[in-house]
Amino acid sequence: MRSYLFVPGDSERKLEKSLTSGADCLLIDLEDSVARSQKGVARERAAEFIRRQRAESKGGPGLIVRVNPLSSGQTDEDLAAVMASRPDGVLLPKSESGVDVQHLSVMMAVREAEAGIGEGDTDIHALVTETAAGTLNAASYAGASPRLRTLSWGAEDLSADLGVETNRDGAGNYTDLFRYARTVTLLGAAAAGISAVDTVFVDFRDQKGLEDECTAAVRDGFTGKMAIHPNQVEPINRIFTPTATAIAWAKKIVDLFAEAGEDAGVLSLDGKMIDRPHLKQAERLLDRARSVGLA
Ligand code: COA
Ligand code: MG
């Protein structure tokens, strides 16, 4: 999955519009983009929207519901409203550690049982750097739950938790605290054997800024990026799709190792040294390519 588009759960117009955005996944939001007085409406609209998609479409975008954080006391009410509509996953904001994911997983299991859904059929995605404590615990997700699919990070809520004035320097780059949060998300996800998804780029009219951030994210090992506006989906999909050249190179490496057999150690390709880490990289790239119908 390359693009994850946030859609406020109470907005019928945006929910409708999100379907033509080309996003691989929709993050139907019940949290920060929904006013307190609208939570009930958002829950109902989100459930109705997912139910309708399930009835109508084959091969539409993945449908993930962002619930309210465990600390809000509203998470279970969110799950009670939406789980029976069979979302593909639940996004947990302000996750503070792997224990929060375990806690959510148990709450989801109850709702799955009530709705006749197999236990564990619904995935979990976690936003792990929205609080200082969460950021310090980014290493705690390995083995937390077989449901856990991705870790992602957030800069805006972390800014609020830390009381920083701004999270970017004069040149527009994230300051050290936020680069740290980004980095521990990559490390935490890799250590847990799952994917890392880059955070939103809030300046949704700045296409060049978004493209630069996507390019840096691909370079550093993120497999996708969250979006807040439909216009951000195309650049994200484009930049996170492996290029034909990269796919051809990865296939060559895989073929080379296949020909060399089980015992292959170091090999050479077009004048460059190739060994096991390159094979692993190539296989990862081909997995990403296959997931979007290439390779
Ligand atoms: N999903 C679906 N449709 C969206 C959308 C989104 N995230 N963001 C904008 N649109 C739609 C608008 O409704 C509008 O459609 P319309 O002309 O048919 O009414 C069109 O795209 C163009 O929108 P635009 O006028 O450029 O933006 P806006 O000022 O209406 O909205 C935001 C700006 C930021 C409020 C809006 O993009 C948004 O709600 N984003 C998601 C916010 C969110 O979920 N945040 C939580 C995670 S950080
Ligand atoms: Mg938030």
mmCIF file of C-alpha atoms and ligand atoms in Angstrom:
data_model
loop_
_atom_site.group_PDB
_atom_site.id
_atom_site.type_symbol
_atom_site.label_atom_id
_atom_site.label_comp_id
_atom_site.label_asym_id
_atom_site.label_seq_id
_atom_site.Cartn_x
_atom_site.Cartn_y
_atom_site.Cartn_z
ATOM 1 C CA MET A 1 0.000 0.000 0.000
ATOM 2 C CA ARG A 2 1.427 3.327 -1.114
ATOM 3 C CA SER A 3 -1.144 6.004 -0.317
ATOM 4 C CA TYR A 4 -3.356 6.294 2.770
ATOM 5 C CA LEU A 5 -5.857 9.171 2.453
ATOM 6 C CA PHE A 6 -7.413 10.640 5.597
ATOM 7 C CA VAL A 7 -11.113 11.394 5.255
ATOM 8 C CA PRO A 8 -13.126 13.004 8.074
ATOM 9 C CA GLY A 9 -15.748 10.373 8.974
ATOM 10 C CA ASP A 10 -18.561 12.909 9.370
ATOM 11 C CA SER A 11 -18.186 14.405 5.865
ATOM 12 C CA GLU A 12 -20.439 12.692 3.340
ATOM 13 C CA ARG A 13 -19.003 14.856 0.587
ATOM 14 C CA LYS A 14 -15.385 13.924 1.321
ATOM 15 C CA LEU A 15 -16.240 10.257 1.825
ATOM 16 C CA GLU A 16 -17.824 10.259 -1.632
ATOM 17 C CA LYS A 17 -14.922 12.178 -3.158
ATOM 18 C CA SER A 18 -12.316 9.873 -1.588
ATOM 19 C CA LEU A 19 -13.534 6.987 -3.756
ATOM 20 C CA THR A 20 -12.283 8.673 -6.929
ATOM 21 C CA SER A 21 -8.974 9.819 -5.401
ATOM 22 C CA GLY A 22 -7.005 6.744 -6.486
ATOM 23 C CA ALA A 23 -5.798 6.146 -2.915
ATOM 24 C CA ASP A 24 -4.742 2.578 -2.116
ATOM 25 C CA CYS A 25 -6.308 2.962 1.333
ATOM 26 C CA LEU A 26 -8.725 5.331 3.032
ATOM 27 C CA LEU A 27 -8.200 6.318 6.664
ATOM 28 C CA ILE A 28 -11.753 7.091 7.716
ATOM 29 C CA ASP A 29 -11.265 9.394 10.668
ATOM 30 C CA LEU A 30 -13.248 9.421 13.890
ATOM 31 C CA GLU A 31 -10.516 11.284 15.810
ATOM 32 C CA ASP A 32 -8.898 14.707 15.377
ATOM 33 C CA SER A 33 -10.704 15.866 12.226
ATOM 34 C CA VAL A 34 -14.109 15.235 13.839
ATOM 35 C CA ALA A 35 -15.536 17.710 16.347
ATOM 36 C CA ARG A 36 -16.575 16.255 19.701
ATOM 37 C CA SER A 37 -20.257 16.982 18.980
ATOM 38 C CA GLN A 38 -19.998 15.094 15.651
ATOM 39 C CA LYS A 39 -18.487 11.833 16.955
ATOM 40 C CA GLY A 40 -21.801 9.975 16.887
ATOM 41 C CA VAL A 41 -22.603 11.160 13.368
ATOM 42 C CA ALA A 42 -19.114 10.231 12.171
ATOM 43 C CA ARG A 43 -19.409 6.712 13.603
ATOM 44 C CA GLU A 44 -22.707 6.136 11.827
ATOM 45 C CA ARG A 45 -21.544 7.600 8.508
ATOM 46 C CA ALA A 46 -18.288 5.652 8.606
ATOM 47 C CA ALA A 47 -20.109 2.368 9.270
ATOM 48 C CA GLU A 48 -22.683 3.067 6.558
ATOM 49 C CA PHE A 49 -19.979 4.011 4.045
ATOM 50 C CA ILE A 50 -17.988 0.828 4.696
ATOM 51 C CA ARG A 51 -21.123 -1.326 4.567
ATOM 52 C CA ARG A 52 -22.013 0.188 1.204
ATOM 53 C CA GLN A 53 -18.515 -0.350 -0.179
ATOM 54 C CA ARG A 54 -18.557 -3.944 0.958
ATOM 55 C CA ALA A 55 -21.887 -4.496 -0.828
ATOM 56 C CA GLU A 56 -20.878 -2.745 -4.034
ATOM 57 C CA SER A 57 -17.268 -2.928 -4.902
ATOM 58 C CA LYS A 58 -14.677 -5.464 -5.700
ATOM 59 C CA GLY A 59 -11.173 -4.136 -5.585
ATOM 60 C CA GLY A 60 -11.905 -0.672 -4.151
ATOM 61 C CA PRO A 61 -9.482 1.008 -1.755
ATOM 62 C CA GLY A 62 -8.591 -0.576 1.583
ATOM 63 C CA LEU A 63 -10.867 0.764 4.323
ATOM 64 C CA ILE A 64 -9.242 1.588 7.649
ATOM 65 C CA VAL A 65 -10.995 3.376 10.510
ATOM 66 C CA ARG A 66 -9.011 5.720 12.731
ATOM 67 C CA VAL A 67 -10.574 5.326 16.158
ATOM 68 C CA ASN A 68 -10.095 7.660 19.107
ATOM 69 C CA PRO A 69 -7.075 6.916 21.306
ATOM 70 C CA LEU A 70 -7.294 4.542 24.271
ATOM 71 C CA SER A 71 -6.760 7.502 26.628
ATOM 72 C CA SER A 72 -10.006 9.109 25.359
ATOM 73 C CA GLY A 73 -12.257 6.390 26.730
ATOM 74 C CA GLN A 74 -14.113 6.431 23.388
ATOM 75 C CA THR A 75 -12.305 3.659 21.541
ATOM 76 C CA ASP A 76 -14.762 0.915 22.449
ATOM 77 C CA GLU A 77 -17.737 3.005 21.376
ATOM 78 C CA ASP A 78 -16.000 3.569 18.027
ATOM 79 C CA LEU A 79 -15.402 -0.166 17.609
ATOM 80 C CA ALA A 80 -18.971 -1.001 18.638
ATOM 81 C CA ALA A 81 -20.227 1.250 15.832
ATOM 82 C CA VAL A 82 -17.926 0.255 12.981
ATOM 83 C CA MET A 83 -16.587 -3.284 13.401
ATOM 84 C CA ALA A 84 -19.687 -5.057 12.092
ATOM 85 C CA SER A 85 -19.325 -3.193 8.777
ATOM 86 C CA ARG A 86 -16.045 -5.113 8.304
ATOM 87 C CA PRO A 87 -13.307 -2.523 7.861
ATOM 88 C CA ASP A 88 -9.992 -3.947 6.655
ATOM 89 C CA GLY A 89 -8.241 -2.387 9.603
ATOM 90 C CA VAL A 90 -8.222 -0.032 12.556
ATOM 91 C CA LEU A 91 -5.678 2.776 12.966
ATOM 92 C CA LEU A 92 -4.757 3.454 16.584
ATOM 93 C CA PRO A 93 -3.645 7.059 17.190
ATOM 94 C CA LYS A 94 -1.430 8.126 20.108
ATOM 95 C CA SER A 95 -0.305 4.549 20.680
ATOM 96 C CA GLU A 96 2.117 4.557 23.577
ATOM 97 C CA SER A 97 3.546 1.031 23.278
ATOM 98 C CA GLY A 98 3.012 -2.510 22.061
ATOM 99 C CA VAL A 99 0.801 -3.043 25.124
ATOM 100 C CA ASP A 100 -1.704 -0.524 23.695
ATOM 101 C CA VAL A 101 -1.845 -2.597 20.519
ATOM 102 C CA GLN A 102 -2.501 -5.762 22.562
ATOM 103 C CA HIS A 103 -5.217 -3.947 24.462
ATOM 104 C CA LEU A 104 -6.873 -2.771 21.225
ATOM 105 C CA SER A 105 -6.600 -6.254 19.748
ATOM 106 C CA VAL A 106 -8.585 -7.719 22.658
ATOM 107 C CA MET A 107 -11.265 -5.028 22.333
ATOM 108 C CA MET A 108 -11.497 -5.795 18.602
ATOM 109 C CA ALA A 109 -11.763 -9.541 19.237
ATOM 110 C CA VAL A 110 -14.922 -8.977 21.306
ATOM 111 C CA ARG A 111 -16.533 -6.957 18.504
ATOM 112 C CA GLU A 112 -15.425 -9.479 15.865
ATOM 113 C CA ALA A 113 -17.081 -12.263 17.859
ATOM 114 C CA GLU A 114 -20.318 -10.266 18.182
ATOM 115 C CA ALA A 115 -20.364 -9.603 14.433
ATOM 116 C CA GLY A 116 -19.470 -13.153 13.387
ATOM 117 C CA ILE A 117 -16.122 -12.045 11.967
ATOM 118 C CA GLY A 118 -13.140 -14.352 12.396
ATOM 119 C CA GLU A 119 -10.895 -13.342 15.294
ATOM 120 C CA GLY A 120 -7.899 -11.492 13.923
ATOM 121 C CA ASP A 121 -9.419 -10.833 10.493
ATOM 122 C CA THR A 122 -9.215 -7.061 11.096
ATOM 123 C CA ASP A 123 -5.746 -5.508 10.899
ATOM 124 C CA ILE A 124 -4.188 -2.937 13.215
ATOM 125 C CA HIS A 125 -2.102 0.058 12.127
ATOM 126 C CA ALA A 126 -0.485 2.211 14.811
ATOM 127 C CA LEU A 127 0.575 5.854 15.029
ATOM 128 C CA VAL A 128 3.464 5.568 17.419
ATOM 129 C CA THR A 129 5.116 8.959 17.893
ATOM 130 C CA GLU A 130 2.242 11.269 18.744
ATOM 131 C CA THR A 131 3.304 11.521 22.386
ATOM 132 C CA ALA A 132 6.711 11.708 24.049
ATOM 133 C CA ALA A 133 6.100 8.367 25.802
ATOM 134 C CA GLY A 134 5.013 6.733 22.547
ATOM 135 C CA THR A 135 8.116 7.980 20.765
ATOM 136 C CA LEU A 136 10.388 6.574 23.464
ATOM 137 C CA ASN A 137 8.573 3.204 23.192
ATOM 138 C CA ALA A 138 8.730 2.829 19.403
ATOM 139 C CA ALA A 139 10.920 -0.258 19.929
ATOM 140 C CA SER A 140 8.143 -2.126 21.779
ATOM 141 C CA TYR A 141 6.020 -3.365 18.854
ATOM 142 C CA ALA A 142 7.830 -6.581 17.906
ATOM 143 C CA GLY A 143 5.508 -9.493 18.728
ATOM 144 C CA ALA A 144 2.752 -7.178 20.030
ATOM 145 C CA SER A 145 0.040 -8.678 17.811
ATOM 146 C CA PRO A 146 -0.196 -10.718 14.609
ATOM 147 C CA ARG A 147 -2.792 -8.138 13.492
ATOM 148 C CA LEU A 148 -0.240 -5.329 13.430
ATOM 149 C CA ARG A 149 0.565 -4.334 9.831
ATOM 150 C CA THR A 150 2.215 -0.891 9.859
ATOM 151 C CA LEU A 151 3.738 1.732 12.108
ATOM 152 C CA SER A 152 3.444 5.371 11.251
ATOM 153 C CA TRP A 153 4.490 8.577 12.915
ATOM 154 C CA GLY A 154 2.906 11.933 13.625
ATOM 155 C CA ALA A 155 4.600 15.298 14.005
ATOM 156 C CA GLU A 156 1.654 17.548 14.840
ATOM 157 C CA ASP A 157 0.442 15.836 18.007
ATOM 158 C CA LEU A 158 4.028 15.301 19.144
ATOM 159 C CA SER A 159 4.609 19.043 18.755
ATOM 160 C CA ALA A 160 1.632 19.683 20.993
ATOM 161 C CA ASP A 161 2.774 17.109 23.563
ATOM 162 C CA LEU A 162 6.271 18.597 23.716
ATOM 163 C CA GLY A 163 5.218 22.224 23.521
ATOM 164 C CA VAL A 164 7.626 23.036 20.700
ATOM 165 C CA GLU A 165 7.050 26.262 18.750
ATOM 166 C CA THR A 166 7.554 24.698 15.326
ATOM 167 C CA ASN A 167 8.680 21.301 14.052
ATOM 168 C CA ARG A 168 10.565 22.619 10.990
ATOM 169 C CA ASP A 169 13.662 24.803 10.795
ATOM 170 C CA GLY A 170 14.091 27.894 8.598
ATOM 171 C CA ALA A 171 14.959 25.721 5.572
ATOM 172 C CA GLY A 172 11.759 23.665 5.984
ATOM 173 C CA ASN A 173 13.484 20.546 7.350
ATOM 174 C CA TYR A 174 12.193 18.743 10.440
ATOM 175 C CA THR A 175 14.155 19.637 13.583
ATOM 176 C CA ASP A 176 16.082 16.910 15.453
ATOM 177 C CA LEU A 177 13.217 15.851 17.722
ATOM 178 C CA PHE A 178 11.046 15.063 14.724
ATOM 179 C CA ARG A 179 13.817 13.449 12.721
ATOM 180 C CA TYR A 180 14.297 11.221 15.761
ATOM 181 C CA ALA A 181 10.577 10.321 15.793
ATOM 182 C CA ARG A 182 10.727 9.528 12.063
ATOM 183 C CA THR A 183 13.848 7.418 12.530
ATOM 184 C CA VAL A 184 12.562 5.357 15.481
ATOM 185 C CA THR A 185 9.416 4.609 13.476
ATOM 186 C CA LEU A 186 11.543 3.112 10.691
ATOM 187 C CA LEU A 187 13.626 1.136 13.186
ATOM 188 C CA GLY A 188 10.608 0.028 15.242
ATOM 189 C CA ALA A 189 8.758 -1.206 12.164
ATOM 190 C CA ALA A 190 11.786 -3.059 10.786
ATOM 191 C CA ALA A 191 12.421 -4.673 14.179
ATOM 192 C CA ALA A 192 8.771 -5.788 14.269
ATOM 193 C CA GLY A 193 8.996 -7.119 10.691
ATOM 194 C CA ILE A 194 6.250 -4.796 9.394
ATOM 195 C CA SER A 195 6.026 -1.746 7.109
ATOM 196 C CA ALA A 196 6.679 1.883 8.015
ATOM 197 C CA VAL A 197 4.324 4.531 6.606
ATOM 198 C CA ASP A 198 5.448 8.161 6.402
ATOM 199 C CA THR A 199 3.460 10.923 8.061
ATOM 200 C CA VAL A 200 1.228 13.518 6.372
ATOM 201 C CA PHE A 201 2.560 16.568 4.543
ATOM 202 C CA VAL A 202 0.197 19.262 5.796
ATOM 203 C CA ASP A 203 0.932 21.997 3.235
ATOM 204 C CA PHE A 204 -1.407 20.462 0.676
ATOM 205 C CA ARG A 205 -0.901 23.117 -2.006
ATOM 206 C CA ASP A 206 2.882 22.567 -2.103
ATOM 207 C CA GLN A 207 3.360 19.733 -4.627
ATOM 208 C CA LYS A 208 7.140 20.149 -4.877
ATOM 209 C CA GLY A 209 7.505 19.918 -1.076
ATOM 210 C CA LEU A 210 5.361 16.763 -1.058
ATOM 211 C CA GLU A 211 7.339 15.153 -3.886
ATOM 212 C CA ASP A 212 10.661 15.861 -2.157
ATOM 213 C CA GLU A 213 9.344 14.350 1.054
ATOM 214 C CA CYS A 214 8.082 11.240 -0.812
ATOM 215 C CA THR A 215 11.465 10.781 -2.486
ATOM 216 C CA ALA A 216 13.259 10.995 0.869
ATOM 217 C CA ALA A 217 10.751 8.559 2.378
ATOM 218 C CA VAL A 218 11.317 5.951 -0.356
ATOM 219 C CA ARG A 219 15.084 6.390 0.040
ATOM 220 C CA ASP A 220 14.848 5.708 3.778
ATOM 221 C CA GLY A 221 12.617 2.625 3.567
ATOM 222 C CA PHE A 222 9.046 3.837 4.078
ATOM 223 C CA THR A 223 6.674 1.825 1.883
ATOM 224 C CA GLY A 224 3.882 4.426 1.755
ATOM 225 C CA LYS A 225 2.713 7.801 2.947
ATOM 226 C CA MET A 226 -0.417 9.233 4.518
ATOM 227 C CA ALA A 227 -2.264 12.042 2.703
ATOM 228 C CA ILE A 228 -4.786 14.662 3.784
ATOM 229 C CA HIS A 229 -5.970 15.858 0.366
ATOM 230 C CA PRO A 230 -6.938 13.989 -2.847
ATOM 231 C CA ASN A 231 -4.346 16.005 -4.821
ATOM 232 C CA GLN A 232 -1.607 14.340 -2.780
ATOM 233 C CA VAL A 233 -2.536 10.821 -3.875
ATOM 234 C CA GLU A 234 -1.137 10.851 -7.420
ATOM 235 C CA PRO A 235 2.397 12.025 -6.447
ATOM 236 C CA ILE A 236 2.491 9.533 -3.569
ATOM 237 C CA ASN A 237 1.395 6.613 -5.752
ATOM 238 C CA ARG A 238 3.833 7.602 -8.478
ATOM 239 C CA ILE A 239 6.874 8.027 -6.245
ATOM 240 C CA PHE A 240 6.203 4.936 -4.106
ATOM 241 C CA THR A 241 5.760 2.723 -7.189
ATOM 242 C CA PRO A 242 9.067 0.999 -7.962
ATOM 243 C CA THR A 243 10.448 2.148 -11.340
ATOM 244 C CA ALA A 244 10.796 -0.247 -14.310
ATOM 245 C CA THR A 245 14.591 0.114 -14.020
ATOM 246 C CA ALA A 246 14.556 -0.803 -10.327
ATOM 247 C CA ILE A 247 12.273 -3.787 -11.000
ATOM 248 C CA ALA A 248 14.522 -5.018 -13.845
ATOM 249 C CA TRP A 249 17.600 -4.704 -11.604
ATOM 250 C CA ALA A 250 15.883 -6.569 -8.747
ATOM 251 C CA LYS A 251 14.803 -9.376 -11.098
ATOM 252 C CA LYS A 252 18.366 -9.734 -12.370
ATOM 253 C CA ILE A 253 19.643 -10.118 -8.818
ATOM 254 C CA VAL A 254 16.995 -12.697 -7.907
ATOM 255 C CA ASP A 255 17.735 -14.643 -11.131
ATOM 256 C CA LEU A 256 21.457 -14.490 -10.475
ATOM 257 C CA PHE A 257 21.037 -16.031 -7.024
ATOM 258 C CA ALA A 258 18.599 -18.627 -8.373
ATOM 259 C CA GLU A 259 21.153 -19.695 -11.003
ATOM 260 C CA ALA A 260 23.979 -19.789 -8.471
ATOM 261 C CA GLY A 261 21.993 -22.169 -6.255
ATOM 262 C CA GLU A 262 21.554 -22.606 -2.505
ATOM 263 C CA ASP A 263 25.175 -22.100 -1.612
ATOM 264 C CA ALA A 264 25.691 -18.798 -3.417
ATOM 265 C CA GLY A 265 27.795 -16.296 -1.546
ATOM 266 C CA VAL A 266 29.133 -13.172 -3.158
ATOM 267 C CA LEU A 267 28.402 -12.660 -6.867
ATOM 268 C CA SER A 268 28.962 -9.916 -9.385
ATOM 269 C CA LEU A 269 26.524 -8.115 -11.671
ATOM 270 C CA ASP A 270 27.449 -5.447 -14.229
ATOM 271 C CA GLY A 271 30.734 -4.751 -12.428
ATOM 272 C CA LYS A 272 29.205 -4.466 -8.943
ATOM 273 C CA MET A 273 29.510 -6.763 -5.937
ATOM 274 C CA ILE A 274 26.232 -8.473 -5.043
ATOM 275 C CA ASP A 275 25.672 -10.483 -1.861
ATOM 276 C CA ARG A 276 22.839 -11.579 0.448
ATOM 277 C CA PRO A 277 21.713 -8.098 1.618
ATOM 278 C CA HIS A 278 21.215 -7.153 -2.034
ATOM 279 C CA LEU A 279 19.054 -10.224 -2.565
ATOM 280 C CA LYS A 280 16.926 -9.274 0.439
ATOM 281 C CA GLN A 281 16.546 -5.711 -0.902
ATOM 282 C CA ALA A 282 15.636 -7.038 -4.347
ATOM 283 C CA GLU A 283 12.981 -9.380 -2.914
ATOM 284 C CA ARG A 284 11.473 -6.540 -0.894
ATOM 285 C CA LEU A 285 11.296 -4.319 -3.945
ATOM 286 C CA LEU A 286 9.655 -7.069 -6.002
ATOM 287 C CA ASP A 287 7.088 -7.630 -3.220
ATOM 288 C CA ARG A 288 6.195 -3.934 -3.366
ATOM 289 C CA ALA A 289 6.008 -4.061 -7.165
ATOM 290 C CA ARG A 290 3.757 -7.144 -7.104
ATOM 291 C CA SER A 291 1.424 -5.533 -4.579
ATOM 292 C CA VAL A 292 0.584 -2.870 -7.193
ATOM 293 C CA GLY A 293 0.301 -5.376 -10.036
ATOM 294 C CA LEU A 294 3.829 -4.932 -11.430
ATOM 295 C CA ALA A 295 6.560 -7.573 -11.694
HETATM 296 N N1 COA B 1 -10.852 13.409 1.290
HETATM 297 C C1 COA B 1 -11.805 13.502 0.338
HETATM 298 N N2 COA B 1 -12.122 14.657 -0.278
HETATM 299 C C2 COA B 1 -11.438 15.754 0.083
HETATM 300 C C3 COA B 1 -10.431 15.726 1.054
HETATM 301 C C4 COA B 1 -10.143 14.480 1.696
HETATM 302 N N3 COA B 1 -9.209 14.378 2.637
HETATM 303 N N4 COA B 1 -9.893 16.955 1.185
HETATM 304 C C5 COA B 1 -10.541 17.743 0.310
HETATM 305 N N5 COA B 1 -11.469 17.035 -0.361
HETATM 306 C C6 COA B 1 -12.368 17.500 -1.410
HETATM 307 C C7 COA B 1 -13.155 18.730 -0.972
HETATM 308 O O1 COA B 1 -14.356 18.339 -0.355
HETATM 309 C C8 COA B 1 -13.352 19.425 -2.279
HETATM 310 O O2 COA B 1 -14.397 18.805 -2.990
HETATM 311 P P1 COA B 1 -15.644 19.637 -3.528
HETATM 312 O O3 COA B 1 -15.033 20.744 -4.352
HETATM 313 O O4 COA B 1 -16.422 18.648 -4.296
HETATM 314 O O5 COA B 1 -16.337 20.139 -2.294
HETATM 315 C C9 COA B 1 -12.090 19.126 -3.066
HETATM 316 O O6 COA B 1 -11.560 17.932 -2.498
HETATM 317 C C10 COA B 1 -11.070 20.217 -3.013
HETATM 318 O O7 COA B 1 -10.800 20.547 -1.676
HETATM 319 P P2 COA B 1 -10.092 21.937 -1.299
HETATM 320 O O8 COA B 1 -11.050 23.058 -1.466
HETATM 321 O O9 COA B 1 -8.795 22.032 -2.022
HETATM 322 O O10 COA B 1 -9.763 21.738 0.224
HETATM 323 P P3 COA B 1 -10.680 22.142 1.470
HETATM 324 O O11 COA B 1 -10.313 23.532 1.876
HETATM 325 O O12 COA B 1 -12.114 21.835 1.185
HETATM 326 O O13 COA B 1 -10.203 21.122 2.576
HETATM 327 C C11 COA B 1 -8.883 20.211 4.326
HETATM 328 C C12 COA B 1 -8.936 21.195 3.159
HETATM 329 C C13 COA B 1 -7.487 20.149 4.890
HETATM 330 C C14 COA B 1 -9.878 20.649 5.413
HETATM 331 C C15 COA B 1 -9.310 18.824 3.770
HETATM 332 O O14 COA B 1 -8.379 18.478 2.773
HETATM 333 C C16 COA B 1 -9.433 17.724 4.771
HETATM 334 O O15 COA B 1 -10.467 17.593 5.424
HETATM 335 N N6 COA B 1 -8.406 16.848 4.882
HETATM 336 C C17 COA B 1 -8.425 15.742 5.778
HETATM 337 C C18 COA B 1 -8.171 16.195 7.187
HETATM 338 C C19 COA B 1 -7.985 15.048 8.130
HETATM 339 O O16 COA B 1 -8.621 14.012 8.027
HETATM 340 N N7 COA B 1 -7.086 15.204 9.100
HETATM 341 C C20 COA B 1 -6.787 14.205 10.067
HETATM 342 C C21 COA B 1 -5.455 13.588 9.832
HETATM 343 S S1 COA B 1 -4.081 14.660 9.970
HETATM 344 MG MG MG B 2 -3.779 13.926 15.515
#
